XYZ file of C-alpha atoms in Angstrom:
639
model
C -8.452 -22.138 -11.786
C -9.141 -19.065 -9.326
C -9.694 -19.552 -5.694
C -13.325 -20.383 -4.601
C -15.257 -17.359 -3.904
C -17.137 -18.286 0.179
C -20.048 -17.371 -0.180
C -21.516 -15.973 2.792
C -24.892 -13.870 4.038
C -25.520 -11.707 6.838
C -27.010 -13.786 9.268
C -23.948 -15.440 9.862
C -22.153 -14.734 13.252
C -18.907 -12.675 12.942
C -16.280 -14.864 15.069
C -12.911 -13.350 16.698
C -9.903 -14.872 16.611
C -9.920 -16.454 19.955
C -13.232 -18.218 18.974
C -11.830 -19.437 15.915
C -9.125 -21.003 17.810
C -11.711 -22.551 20.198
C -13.395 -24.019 16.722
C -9.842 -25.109 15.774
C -9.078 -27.282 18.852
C -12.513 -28.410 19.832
C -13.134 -29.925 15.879
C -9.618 -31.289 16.454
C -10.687 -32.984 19.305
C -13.517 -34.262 17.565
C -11.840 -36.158 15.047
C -9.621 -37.783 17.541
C -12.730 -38.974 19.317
C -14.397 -39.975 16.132
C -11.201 -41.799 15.172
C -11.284 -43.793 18.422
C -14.949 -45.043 17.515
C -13.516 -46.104 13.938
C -15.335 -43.240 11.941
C -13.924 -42.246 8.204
C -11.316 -39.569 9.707
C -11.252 -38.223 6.175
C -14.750 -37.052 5.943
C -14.469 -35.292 9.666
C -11.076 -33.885 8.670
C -12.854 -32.139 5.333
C -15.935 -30.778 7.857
C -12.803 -29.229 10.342
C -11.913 -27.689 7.041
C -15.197 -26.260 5.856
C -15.572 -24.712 9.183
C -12.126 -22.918 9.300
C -12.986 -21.707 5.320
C -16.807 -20.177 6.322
C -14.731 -18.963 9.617
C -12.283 -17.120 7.115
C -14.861 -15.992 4.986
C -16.820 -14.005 7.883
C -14.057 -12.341 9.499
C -12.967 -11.230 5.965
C -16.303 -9.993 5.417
C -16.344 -8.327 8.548
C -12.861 -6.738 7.972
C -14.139 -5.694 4.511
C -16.980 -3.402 5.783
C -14.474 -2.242 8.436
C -12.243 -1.273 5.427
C -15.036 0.411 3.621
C -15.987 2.785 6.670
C -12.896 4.007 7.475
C -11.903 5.190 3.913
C -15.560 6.891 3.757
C -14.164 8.643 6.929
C -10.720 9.076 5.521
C -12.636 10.605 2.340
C -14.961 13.046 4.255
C -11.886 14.558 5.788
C -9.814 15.191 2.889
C -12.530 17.560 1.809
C -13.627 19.011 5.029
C -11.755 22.089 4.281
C -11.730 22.797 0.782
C -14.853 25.052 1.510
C -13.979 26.269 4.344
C -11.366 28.170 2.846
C -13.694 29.192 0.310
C -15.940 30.834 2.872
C -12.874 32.578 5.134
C -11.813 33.869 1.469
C -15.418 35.610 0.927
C -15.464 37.003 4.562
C -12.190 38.048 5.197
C -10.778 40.099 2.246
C -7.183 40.090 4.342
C -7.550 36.354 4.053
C -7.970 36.451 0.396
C -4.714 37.871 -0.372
C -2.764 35.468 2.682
C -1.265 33.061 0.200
C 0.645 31.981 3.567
C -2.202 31.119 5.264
C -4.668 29.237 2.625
C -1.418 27.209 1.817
C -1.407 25.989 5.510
C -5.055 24.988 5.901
C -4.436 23.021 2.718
C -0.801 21.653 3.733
C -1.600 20.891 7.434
C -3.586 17.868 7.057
C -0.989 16.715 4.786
C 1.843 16.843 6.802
C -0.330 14.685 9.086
C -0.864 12.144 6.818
C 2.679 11.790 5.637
C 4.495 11.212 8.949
C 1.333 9.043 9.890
C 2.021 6.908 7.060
C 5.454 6.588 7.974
C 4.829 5.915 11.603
C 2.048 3.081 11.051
C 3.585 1.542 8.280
C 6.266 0.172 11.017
C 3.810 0.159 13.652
C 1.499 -2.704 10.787
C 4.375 -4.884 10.461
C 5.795 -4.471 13.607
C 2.730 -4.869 16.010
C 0.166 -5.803 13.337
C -2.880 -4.443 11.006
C -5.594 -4.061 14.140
C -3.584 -2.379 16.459
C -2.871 0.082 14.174
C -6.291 0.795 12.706
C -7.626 1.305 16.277
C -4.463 3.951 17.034
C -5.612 5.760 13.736
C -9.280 5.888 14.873
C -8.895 7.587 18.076
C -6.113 10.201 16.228
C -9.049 11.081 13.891
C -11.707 10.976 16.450
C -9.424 13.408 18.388
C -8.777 15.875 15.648
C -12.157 15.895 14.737
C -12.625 17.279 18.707
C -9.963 19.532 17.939
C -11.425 20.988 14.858
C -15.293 21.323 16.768
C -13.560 23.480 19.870
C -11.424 25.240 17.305
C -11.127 29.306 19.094
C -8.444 32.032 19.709
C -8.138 35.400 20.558
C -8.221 36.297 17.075
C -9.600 35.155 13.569
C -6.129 33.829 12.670
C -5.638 32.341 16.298
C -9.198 30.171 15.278
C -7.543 28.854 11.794
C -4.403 27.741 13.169
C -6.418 25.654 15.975
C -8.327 24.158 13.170
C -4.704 23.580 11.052
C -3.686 21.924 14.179
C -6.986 19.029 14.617
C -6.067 18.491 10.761
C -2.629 17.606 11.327
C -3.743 15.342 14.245
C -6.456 13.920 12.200
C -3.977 13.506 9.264
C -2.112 11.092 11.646
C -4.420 8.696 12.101
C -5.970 8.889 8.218
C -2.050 8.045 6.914
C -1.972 4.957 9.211
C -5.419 4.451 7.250
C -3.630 3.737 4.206
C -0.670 1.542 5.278
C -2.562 -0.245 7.402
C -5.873 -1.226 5.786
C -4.712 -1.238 2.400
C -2.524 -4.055 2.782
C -4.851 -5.726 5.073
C -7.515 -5.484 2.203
C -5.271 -7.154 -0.488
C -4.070 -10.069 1.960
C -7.754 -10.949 2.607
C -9.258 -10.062 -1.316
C -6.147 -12.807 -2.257
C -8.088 -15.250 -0.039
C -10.690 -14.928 -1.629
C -10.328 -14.153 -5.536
C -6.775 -14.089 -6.903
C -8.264 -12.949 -10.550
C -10.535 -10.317 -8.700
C -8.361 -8.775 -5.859
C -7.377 -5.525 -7.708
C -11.666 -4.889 -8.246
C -12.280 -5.834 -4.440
C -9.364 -3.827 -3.129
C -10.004 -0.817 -5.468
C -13.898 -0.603 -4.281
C -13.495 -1.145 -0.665
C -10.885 1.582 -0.461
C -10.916 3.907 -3.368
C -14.852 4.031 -4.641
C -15.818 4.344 -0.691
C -12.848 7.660 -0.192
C -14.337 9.256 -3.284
C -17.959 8.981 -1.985
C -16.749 10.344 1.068
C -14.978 13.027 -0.344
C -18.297 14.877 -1.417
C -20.288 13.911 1.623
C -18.490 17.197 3.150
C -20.318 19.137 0.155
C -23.411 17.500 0.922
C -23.132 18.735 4.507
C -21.729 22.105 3.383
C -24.290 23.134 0.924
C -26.862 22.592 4.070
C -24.987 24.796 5.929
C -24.072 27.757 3.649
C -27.738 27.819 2.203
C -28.283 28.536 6.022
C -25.168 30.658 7.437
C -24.012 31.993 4.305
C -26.650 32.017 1.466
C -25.474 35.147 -0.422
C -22.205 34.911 0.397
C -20.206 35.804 -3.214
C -16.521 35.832 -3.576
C -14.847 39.106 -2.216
C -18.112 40.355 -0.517
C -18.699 39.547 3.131
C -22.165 38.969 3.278
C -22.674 38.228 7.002
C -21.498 34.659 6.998
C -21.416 32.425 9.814
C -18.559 30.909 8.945
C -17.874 29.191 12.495
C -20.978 27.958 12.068
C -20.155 26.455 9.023
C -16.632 24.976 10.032
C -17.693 23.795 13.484
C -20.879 21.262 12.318
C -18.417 20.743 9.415
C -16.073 18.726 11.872
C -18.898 17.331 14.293
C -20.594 15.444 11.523
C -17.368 13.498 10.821
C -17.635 12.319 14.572
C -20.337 10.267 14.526
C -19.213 7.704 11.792
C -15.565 7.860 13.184
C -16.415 7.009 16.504
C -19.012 4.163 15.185
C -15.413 2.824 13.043
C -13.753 3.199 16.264
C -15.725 0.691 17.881
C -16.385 -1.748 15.010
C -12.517 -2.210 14.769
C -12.029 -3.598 18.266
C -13.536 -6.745 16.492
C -11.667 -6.859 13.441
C -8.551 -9.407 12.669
C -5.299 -8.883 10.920
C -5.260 -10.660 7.888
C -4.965 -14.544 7.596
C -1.424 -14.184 5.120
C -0.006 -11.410 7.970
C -0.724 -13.412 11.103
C 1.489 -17.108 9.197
C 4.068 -14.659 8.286
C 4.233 -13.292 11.859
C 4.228 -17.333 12.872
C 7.829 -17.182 11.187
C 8.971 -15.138 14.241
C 10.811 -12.617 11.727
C 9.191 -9.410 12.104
C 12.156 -7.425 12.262
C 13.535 -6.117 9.930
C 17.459 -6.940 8.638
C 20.404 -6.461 6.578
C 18.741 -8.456 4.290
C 15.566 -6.630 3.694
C 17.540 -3.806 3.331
C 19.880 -5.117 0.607
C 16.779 -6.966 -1.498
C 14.690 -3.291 -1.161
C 17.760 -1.470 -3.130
C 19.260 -4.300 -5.248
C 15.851 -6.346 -6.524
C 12.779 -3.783 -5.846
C 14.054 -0.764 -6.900
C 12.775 -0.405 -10.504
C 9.128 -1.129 -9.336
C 9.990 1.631 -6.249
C 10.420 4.156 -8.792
C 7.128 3.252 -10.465
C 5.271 3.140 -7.366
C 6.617 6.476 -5.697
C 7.381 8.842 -8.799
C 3.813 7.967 -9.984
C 1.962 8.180 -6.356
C 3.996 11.742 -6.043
C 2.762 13.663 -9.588
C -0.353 11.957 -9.309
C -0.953 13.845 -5.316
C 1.012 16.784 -6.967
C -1.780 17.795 -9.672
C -4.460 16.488 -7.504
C -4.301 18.248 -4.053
C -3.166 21.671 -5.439
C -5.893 21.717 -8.009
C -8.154 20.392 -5.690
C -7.672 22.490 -2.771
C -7.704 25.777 -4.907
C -10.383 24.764 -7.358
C -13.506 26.296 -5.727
C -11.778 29.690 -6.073
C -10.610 29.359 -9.465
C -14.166 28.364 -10.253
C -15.418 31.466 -8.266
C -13.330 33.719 -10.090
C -13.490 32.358 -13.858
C -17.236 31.615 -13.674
C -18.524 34.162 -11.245
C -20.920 32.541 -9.115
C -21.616 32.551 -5.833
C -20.147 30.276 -3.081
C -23.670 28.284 -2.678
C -23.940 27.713 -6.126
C -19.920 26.554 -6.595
C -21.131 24.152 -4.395
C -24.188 22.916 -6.286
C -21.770 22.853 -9.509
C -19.215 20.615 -7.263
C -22.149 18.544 -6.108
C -23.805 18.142 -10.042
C -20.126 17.349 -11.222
C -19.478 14.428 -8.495
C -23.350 12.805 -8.765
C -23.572 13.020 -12.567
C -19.811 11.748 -14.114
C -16.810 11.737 -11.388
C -18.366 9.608 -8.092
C -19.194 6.994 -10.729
C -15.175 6.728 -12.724
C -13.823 5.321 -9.940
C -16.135 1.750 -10.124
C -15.377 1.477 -13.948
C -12.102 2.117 -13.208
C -11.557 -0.489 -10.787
C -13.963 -3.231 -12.848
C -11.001 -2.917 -15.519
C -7.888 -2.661 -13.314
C -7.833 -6.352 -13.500
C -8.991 -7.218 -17.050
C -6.369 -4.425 -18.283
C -3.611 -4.683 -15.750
C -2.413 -2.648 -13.065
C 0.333 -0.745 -15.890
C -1.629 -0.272 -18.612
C -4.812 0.831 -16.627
C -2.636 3.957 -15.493
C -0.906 4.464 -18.764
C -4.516 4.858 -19.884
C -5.789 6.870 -17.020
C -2.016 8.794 -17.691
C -2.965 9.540 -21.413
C -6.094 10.703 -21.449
C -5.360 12.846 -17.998
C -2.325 14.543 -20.395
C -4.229 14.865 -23.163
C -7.063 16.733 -21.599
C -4.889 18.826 -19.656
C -2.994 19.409 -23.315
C -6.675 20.643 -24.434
C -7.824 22.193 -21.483
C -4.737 24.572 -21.465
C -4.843 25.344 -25.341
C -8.320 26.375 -25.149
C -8.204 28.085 -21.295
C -9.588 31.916 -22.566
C -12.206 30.605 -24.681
C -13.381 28.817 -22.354
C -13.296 30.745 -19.739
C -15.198 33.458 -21.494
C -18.229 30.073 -21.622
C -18.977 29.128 -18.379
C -20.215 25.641 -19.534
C -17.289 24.364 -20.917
C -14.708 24.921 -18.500
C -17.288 22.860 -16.417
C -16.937 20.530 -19.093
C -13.371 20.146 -19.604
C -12.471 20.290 -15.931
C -14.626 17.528 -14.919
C -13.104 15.671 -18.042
C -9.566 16.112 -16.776
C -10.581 15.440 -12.987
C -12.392 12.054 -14.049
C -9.754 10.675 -15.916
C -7.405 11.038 -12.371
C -9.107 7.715 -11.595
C -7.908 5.006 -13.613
C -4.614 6.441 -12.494
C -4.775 6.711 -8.494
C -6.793 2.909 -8.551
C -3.682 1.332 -10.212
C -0.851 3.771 -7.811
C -3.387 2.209 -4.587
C -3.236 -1.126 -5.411
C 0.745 -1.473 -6.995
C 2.434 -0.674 -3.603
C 0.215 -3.003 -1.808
C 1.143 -5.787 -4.037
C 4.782 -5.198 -5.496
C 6.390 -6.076 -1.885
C 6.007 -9.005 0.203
C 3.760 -9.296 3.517
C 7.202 -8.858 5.955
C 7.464 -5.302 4.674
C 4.228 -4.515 3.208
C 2.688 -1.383 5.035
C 6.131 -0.267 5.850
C 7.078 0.326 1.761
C 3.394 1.186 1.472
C 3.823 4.306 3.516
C 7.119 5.119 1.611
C 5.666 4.977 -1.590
C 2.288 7.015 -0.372
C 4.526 9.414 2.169
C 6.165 11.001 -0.990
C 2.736 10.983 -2.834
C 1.713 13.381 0.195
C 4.836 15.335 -0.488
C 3.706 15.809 -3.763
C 0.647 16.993 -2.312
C 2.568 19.299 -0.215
C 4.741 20.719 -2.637
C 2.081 21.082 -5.611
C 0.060 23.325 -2.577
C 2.819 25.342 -1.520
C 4.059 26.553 -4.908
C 0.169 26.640 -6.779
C -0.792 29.782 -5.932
C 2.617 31.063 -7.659
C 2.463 28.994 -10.263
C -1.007 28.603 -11.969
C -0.235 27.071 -15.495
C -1.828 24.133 -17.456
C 0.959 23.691 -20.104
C 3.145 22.843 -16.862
C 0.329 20.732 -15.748
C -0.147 18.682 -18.822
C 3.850 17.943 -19.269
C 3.997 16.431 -15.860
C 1.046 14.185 -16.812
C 3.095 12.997 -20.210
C 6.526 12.513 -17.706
C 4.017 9.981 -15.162
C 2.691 8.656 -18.843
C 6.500 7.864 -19.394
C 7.197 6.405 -15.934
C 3.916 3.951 -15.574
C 4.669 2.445 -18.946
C 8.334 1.488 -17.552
C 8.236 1.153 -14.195
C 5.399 0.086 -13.080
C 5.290 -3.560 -11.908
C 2.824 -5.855 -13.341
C 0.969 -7.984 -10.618
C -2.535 -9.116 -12.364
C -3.529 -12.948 -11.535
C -0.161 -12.946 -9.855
C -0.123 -14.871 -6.012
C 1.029 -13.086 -3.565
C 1.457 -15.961 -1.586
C 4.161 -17.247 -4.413
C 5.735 -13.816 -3.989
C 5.853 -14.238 -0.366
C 7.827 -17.427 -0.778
C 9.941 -15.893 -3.586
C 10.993 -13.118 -1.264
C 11.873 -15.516 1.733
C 13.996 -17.949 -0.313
C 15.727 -15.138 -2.101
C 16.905 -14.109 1.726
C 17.972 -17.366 2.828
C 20.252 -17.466 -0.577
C 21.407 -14.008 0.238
C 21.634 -15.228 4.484
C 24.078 -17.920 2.676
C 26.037 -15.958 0.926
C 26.766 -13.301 3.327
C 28.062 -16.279 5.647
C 30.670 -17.626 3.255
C 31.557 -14.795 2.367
C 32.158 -14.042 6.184
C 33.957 -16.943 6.462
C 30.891 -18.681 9.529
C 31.846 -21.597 10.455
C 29.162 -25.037 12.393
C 31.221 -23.823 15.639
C 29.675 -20.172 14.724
C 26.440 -21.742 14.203
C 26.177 -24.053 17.361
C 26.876 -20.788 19.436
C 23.411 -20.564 22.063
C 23.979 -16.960 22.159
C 23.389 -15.594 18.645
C 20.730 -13.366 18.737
C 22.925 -10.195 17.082
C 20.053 -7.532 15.368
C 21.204 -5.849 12.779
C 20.577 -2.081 14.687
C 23.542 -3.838 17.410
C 25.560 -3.909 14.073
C 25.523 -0.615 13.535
C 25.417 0.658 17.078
C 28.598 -1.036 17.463
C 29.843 -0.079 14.183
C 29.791 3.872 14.785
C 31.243 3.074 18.758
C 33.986 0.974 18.334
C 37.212 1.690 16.417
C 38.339 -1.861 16.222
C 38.078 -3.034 12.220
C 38.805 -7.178 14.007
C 35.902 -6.642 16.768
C 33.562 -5.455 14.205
C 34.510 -8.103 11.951
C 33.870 -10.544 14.415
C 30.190 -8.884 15.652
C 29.620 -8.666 12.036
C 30.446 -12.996 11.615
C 28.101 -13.546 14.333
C 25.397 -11.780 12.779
C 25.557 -13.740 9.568
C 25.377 -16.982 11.918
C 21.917 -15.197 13.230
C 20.597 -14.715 10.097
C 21.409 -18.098 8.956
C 19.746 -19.792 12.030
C 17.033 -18.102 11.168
C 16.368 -18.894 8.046
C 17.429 -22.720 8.413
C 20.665 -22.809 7.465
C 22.397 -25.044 10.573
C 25.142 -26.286 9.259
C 27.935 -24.959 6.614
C 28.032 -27.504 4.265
C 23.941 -25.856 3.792
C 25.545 -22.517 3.536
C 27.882 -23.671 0.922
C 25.531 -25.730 -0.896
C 22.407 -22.360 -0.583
C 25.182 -20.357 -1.495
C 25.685 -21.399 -4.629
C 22.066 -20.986 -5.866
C 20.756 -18.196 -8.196
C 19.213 -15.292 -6.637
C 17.495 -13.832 -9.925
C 14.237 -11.875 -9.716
C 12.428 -10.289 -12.105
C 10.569 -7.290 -10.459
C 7.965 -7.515 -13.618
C 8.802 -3.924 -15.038
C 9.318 -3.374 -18.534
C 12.847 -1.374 -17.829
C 14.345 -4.119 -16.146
C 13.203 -6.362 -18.820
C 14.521 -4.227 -21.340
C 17.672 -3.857 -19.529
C 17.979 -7.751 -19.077
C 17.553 -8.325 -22.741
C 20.278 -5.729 -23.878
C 23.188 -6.949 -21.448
C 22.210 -10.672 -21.543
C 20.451 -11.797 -24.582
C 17.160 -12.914 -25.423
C 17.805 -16.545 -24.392
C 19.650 -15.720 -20.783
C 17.066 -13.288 -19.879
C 14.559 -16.083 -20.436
C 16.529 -18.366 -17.821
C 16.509 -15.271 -15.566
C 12.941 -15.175 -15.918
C 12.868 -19.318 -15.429
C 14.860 -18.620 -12.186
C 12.823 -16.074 -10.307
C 9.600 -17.852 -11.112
C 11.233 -21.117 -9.777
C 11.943 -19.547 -6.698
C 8.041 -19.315 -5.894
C 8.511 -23.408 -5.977
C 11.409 -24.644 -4.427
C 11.019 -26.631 -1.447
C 14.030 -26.193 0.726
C 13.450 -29.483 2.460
C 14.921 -31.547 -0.044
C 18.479 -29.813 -0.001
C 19.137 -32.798 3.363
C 18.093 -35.605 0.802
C 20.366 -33.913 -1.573
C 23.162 -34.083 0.828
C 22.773 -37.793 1.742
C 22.269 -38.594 -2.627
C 25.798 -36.997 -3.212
C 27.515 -38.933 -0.048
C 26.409 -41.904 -2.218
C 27.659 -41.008 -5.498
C 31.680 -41.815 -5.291
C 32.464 -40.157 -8.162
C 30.574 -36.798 -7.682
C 33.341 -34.505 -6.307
C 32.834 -31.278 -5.143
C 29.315 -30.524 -4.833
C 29.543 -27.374 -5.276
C 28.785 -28.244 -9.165
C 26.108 -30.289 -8.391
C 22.933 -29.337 -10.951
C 20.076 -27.879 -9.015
C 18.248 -27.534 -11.813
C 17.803 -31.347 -12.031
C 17.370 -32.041 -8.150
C 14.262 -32.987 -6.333
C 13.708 -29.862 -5.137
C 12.546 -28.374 -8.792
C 10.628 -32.170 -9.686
C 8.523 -31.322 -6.773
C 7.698 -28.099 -7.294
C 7.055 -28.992 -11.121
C 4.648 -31.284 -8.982
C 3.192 -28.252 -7.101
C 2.674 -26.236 -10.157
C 0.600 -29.165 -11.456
């Protein structure tokens, strides 16, 4: 069975976290009191518990429309300039032939949003969700100001003051992404496991492609105003500051509204008990399980997010000129054409899209978006001159490749925000999305040199290639199992770094271990001693083994010994598995990993004190784990 859907309206009152609390004690106190009069503690324990769940279902409610607004905002400015440069192309006939300069308008925001999502992806871990949301508001709102004042002593002065607010503004819409995204798909798994791809995808990809043609809306307003007959390579007495000015003020008023809704929103419910473990920094060990066990489903993830941002931002950001020049029409009416495209067939992809990306499956809902993207592309660049000599058809065909983008970027959204557990989250998020935006980046920079759909179509069949094997499948899987899978594969790995280090119970009962694994390296590159280091390096596998519960060595020993399988879910590694093991071992892989969701570390004591017992046991470094307590009770818990 799913998760109960709450089920709430609007006229319930949006609490804060420090009211919840204040629910949490005083109902606690309640049943104590009731308890003392001899009431049925059961019965008030269940109404404590229905009040935290309808307390949890408003602030995810509230977080959700939070969500929504801020990728409407993040939409609106991804577009902001893609007419702009259209209308400094028709009035400046030096700016028509600048390659240099249209490339920067288009790679400035960009470079924004790729060091933003590197930034706030450690900042959401680190310091959590909220924090970072409000940060990327006010670097949006401030770019935005940027933008409006936008002036210099010369034409070119003026654009690179504008290329400056959208690198700003780029900041803040990066941390966007790494941290709402991953704050959406903790709270949608608290509410519908079998629907969180649908809730995710609308909240944060259907609301940035509405906002991506609300610039249009407010552009087509404009130009029929400022720049009416303005046709490409004819300056036609455009106001184009007019135009690019109210372009950036419009985007003010629902960023600072988001600004101030999100001093009220929460970090997710899953983020704030994994922050309770006290292990928000990162380690050796996350280090070590990011290259040896997630790599596979990084490939999928990044490759994918980086052709996907390739073909889509340099096609995008030059697409009102090529439409210009092979249809002929005027910039007002490129606008109406962009406008007709978006209302009639593309704003609508993205909701069918994500009302399959959980019936299908995040992999095969992009090798489907992949296949018909490639094989319109494959069409579209076959049949380029005849259809450029009818008007109507390169409409057709380029609004048939553009809508098919969407059942690919839903799946590349969502697979990033799922594939890696809550400790690391945002921060892989804004790996795999930083070198999407390098995509972006590069597909910009070399577009205007390189203008071919046959090249265009073959990278679509190489992402075809690359979702079918390495993208991770995570449909109607927990997240919260994940989450446990992750931290019991470290405390296997904590264990087996310590014998292998030789730690010993007088390393463990040491007060002062509290080595980082940054120290480690510090004092790796400073001293030249190979014992000291050594010795730093013992003590640090004690730390991580405190951590993790692992007090004593005969633990270590006995966690050591453990299997630390995973399957990452990708059809290479599977395929892999099968080849060097067998059919039959990669099945007990398989049985391994998924058992590691279960096990209850708890038992391993009661284990200890069973074998003391049993004379003739020996070493118990044999012992069977697969027949302990700790797999009949999570055999239990799977029940």
């Amino acid at each position: 069975m799913s998760r109960p859907t709450f089920d709430t309206n609007a006229a319930e009152v949006y609490r804060t976290s420090v009211e919840m609390e204040a629910i949490e004690r005083r109902s606690e106190e309640e049943v104590q009191q009731q308890d003392g009069q001899g009431n049925d503690p059961e019965s008030l324990k269940a109404t404590v518990e229905e009040e935290k769940k309808k307390s949890i279902a408003s602030y995810i409610r509230y977080n959700a429309f939070g969500t929504a607004m801020g990728f409407f905002v993040n939409g609106y400015m991804y577009d902001i300039s893609t007419y702009i440069v259209s209308v400094y192309t028709d009035v400046f006939p030096s700016f028509r032939h600048d390659v240099f300069l249209q490339t920067a308008i288009g790679v400035s925001m960009l470079y924004g949003v790729m060091f933003g999502l590197l930034l706030f992806g450690f900042i959401a871990d680190y310091f959590g969700r909220k924090k970072g949301l409000i940060m990327c508001s006010c670097l949006v709102l401030l770019g935005n100001i940027i933008g409006v004042a936008s002036h210099g002593t010369s034409v070119v002065g003026g654009i690179w003051m504008m290329n400056i607010g959208l690198g700003v503004a780029g900041l803040g819409m990066g941390g966007e992404y790494t941290c709402n995204v991953p704050n959406a798909m903790e709270d949608s798994e608290g509410v519908n496991i079998k629907t969180r791809g649908r809730r995710t995808s609308m909240l944060v990809m259907c609301m940035e492609v509405i906002g991506n043609y609300m610039p249009f809306v407010v552009q087509v307003i404009i130009i029929a105003a400022a720049c009416r007959n303005a046709y490409l390579g004819a300056a036609s007495h455009c106001h184009y500051e007019i135009v690019k000015r109210v372009s950036f003020a419009v985007a003010t008023i629902p960023v600072i509204c988001v600004l101030i809704y999100r001093t009220q929103m929460r970090d997710s419910e899953m983020f704030s008990k994994d922050k309770q473990r006290g292990k928000s920094r990162y380690d050796a060990i996350d280090l070590y399980i990011v290259i040896r066990h997630f790599a596979f489903r990084s490939v999928g993830a990044v490759l994918n997010w980086f052709l996907v941002d390739y073909i889509n931002y340099s096609m995008g950001t030059f697409g009102v000129i090529i439409l210009q020049s092979v249809i002929g029409v005027s910039l007002l009416k490129s606008l109406w054409i962009t406008l007709a495209e978006g209302g009639a067939y593309l704003i609508w992809l993205p909701f069918v899209a994500a009302f399959v990306v959980d019936r299908l499956g995040r992999r095969k809902t992009e090798v489907l978006g992949w296949a018909c993207l490639s094989s319109a592309q494959l069409i579209n660049a076959g049949a380029f001159w005849p259809l450029k000599r009818h008007p109507i058809g390169w409409i057709f065909w380029s609004t048939f490749v553009f809508g098919f983008q969407y059942f690919v970027f839903v799946p590349v959204y969502l697979i990033p925000a799922e594939a890696f557990p809550t400790k690391i989250r945002a921060t892989m998020y804004g790996v795999s999305s930083s070198f999407g935006k390098c995509g972006g980046i590069v597909g910009t920079t070399i577009f205007p040199h390189m203008l071919t759909m046959w090249f265009y179509a073959g990278l679509e069949y190489l992402a075809l290639i690359l979702a079918f094997f390495f993208v991770p499948e995570y449909s109607q899987k927990s997240l919260v199992k994940e989450d446990q899978r992750f931290y019991e594969l470290r405390r296997r790995y904590a264990a087996r770094f310590a014998k292998r280090l030789g730690v010993t119970d007088e390393d463990l009962r040491e007060e002062s271990l509290n080595y980082t694994f940054l120290q480690i390296l510090k004092y790796r590159i400073t001293s030249s001693s190979k014992e000291q280091f050594h010795l730093q390096l013992k003590n640090y596998a004690a730390t991580l083994c405190r951590e993790n519960g692992l007090g004593s060595l005969r633990r270590i020993e006995y966690v050591a010994e453990l299997p630390t399988d995973y399957n990452d879910l990708t059809l290479f590694s599977r395929l892999m598995r099968k080849i060097r093991m067998g059919k039959e071992q990669c099945a007990i892989y398989e049985k391994n990993s998924e058992e590691m969701g279960y096990y209850d570390p708890s038992v391993e004591e009661e284990e200890f004190e069973n074998t003391e017992k049993q004379e003739d046991v020996g070493d118990y470094h044999s012992y069977d784990w697969w027949t302990s307590d700790a797999i009949v009770r999570n055999e239990d818990t799977k029940m």
